[in-house]
Amino acid sequence: MIVILVGPPGSGKGTQATNICETFGIPQVSTGDMLRAAKKAGTLDPKFLAIMDSGGLVPDEAILGLIERRFEDADTKNGVLLDGFPRTVPQAEGLEALLSKRNLKVDAVLQLDVPRDQLEERLVLRRMDKRTGKIYHLSSYPPPPDADLEHRADDQPATVKRRLDAYEAQTAALLPYYEARGVLKRVDGVGKPEEITARIAAALPAPKQ
Ligand code: AMP
């Protein structure tokens, strides 16, 4: 089961990814999380660090290298849920080549649809509790009083605009790519998280018992 979750930053990809992974027993592979983990461990190339902090895209070859190594891990044997990857057509082509070497293919591409003004508000007010990794929203999902809050460098207003522009400019080309392959499923991403989870479940094949 290879599922790709596509959606602009702030569309709720991370939350929905967790739910899908539990349902299908597959790991979530998020290139953003992998890059942030490398940053925290001090192993990220400083060039990539600067790109991330300014909201640009890390080069395709570096991202494909990360994904290829991740597919070697035993926990990916039943499939993966890809979150934040692919973001460009060259990444999608690289993924296809990498999967076909393993006799695999993309089963579904879920596109979470959220209007741009809502995305900007969600991101600028998003905070993470550094102790638990949980994500909060200052107005709609406030953090507990003892939270140790972090506002991601790339969630600052000017950077948010850049990230959304980068998404629109580069990732929009991905949708026709997957539409042509008959695997694209559009899901309305506005509503309560559990409503969106139900829409996603309806768009995917039933999990194996
Ligand atoms: P995310 O948490 O998915 O928004 O990723 C955070 C940042 O990591 C992005 O703004 C990019 O700089 C970088 N990044 C994550 N995934 C990719 C990808 N597939 N291609 C290029 N850059 C990426």
PDB file of C-alpha atoms in Angstrom, residues 31-45 49 52 66:
ATOM      1  CA  THR A  31      10.570  14.255   4.332  1.00  0.00           C
ATOM      2  CA  GLY A  32      10.000  17.432   6.395  1.00  0.00           C
ATOM      3  CA  ASP A  33      10.275  15.403   9.638  1.00  0.00           C
ATOM      4  CA  MET A  34      13.347  13.557   8.324  1.00  0.00           C
ATOM      5  CA  LEU A  35      15.039  16.854   7.475  1.00  0.00           C
ATOM      6  CA  ARG A  36      14.118  18.367  10.855  1.00  0.00           C
ATOM      7  CA  ALA A  37      15.486  15.255  12.622  1.00  0.00           C
ATOM      8  CA  ALA A  38      18.758  15.611  10.695  1.00  0.00           C
ATOM      9  CA  LYS A  39      18.846  19.315  11.597  1.00  0.00           C
ATOM     10  CA  LYS A  40      18.378  18.492  15.289  1.00  0.00           C
ATOM     11  CA  ALA A  41      21.086  15.798  15.131  1.00  0.00           C
ATOM     12  CA  GLY A  42      23.441  18.300  13.481  1.00  0.00           C
ATOM     13  CA  THR A  43      23.867  16.057  10.402  1.00  0.00           C
ATOM     14  CA  LEU A  44      22.026  18.263   7.892  1.00  0.00           C
ATOM     15  CA  ASP A  45      24.139  19.930   5.216  1.00  0.00           C
ATOM     16  CA  LEU A  49      19.362  24.150   6.491  1.00  0.00           C
ATOM     17  CA  MET A  52      14.557  24.999   4.773  1.00  0.00           C
ATOM     18  CA  LEU A  66      16.559  10.083   1.782  1.00  0.00           C
TER      19      LEU A  66
END
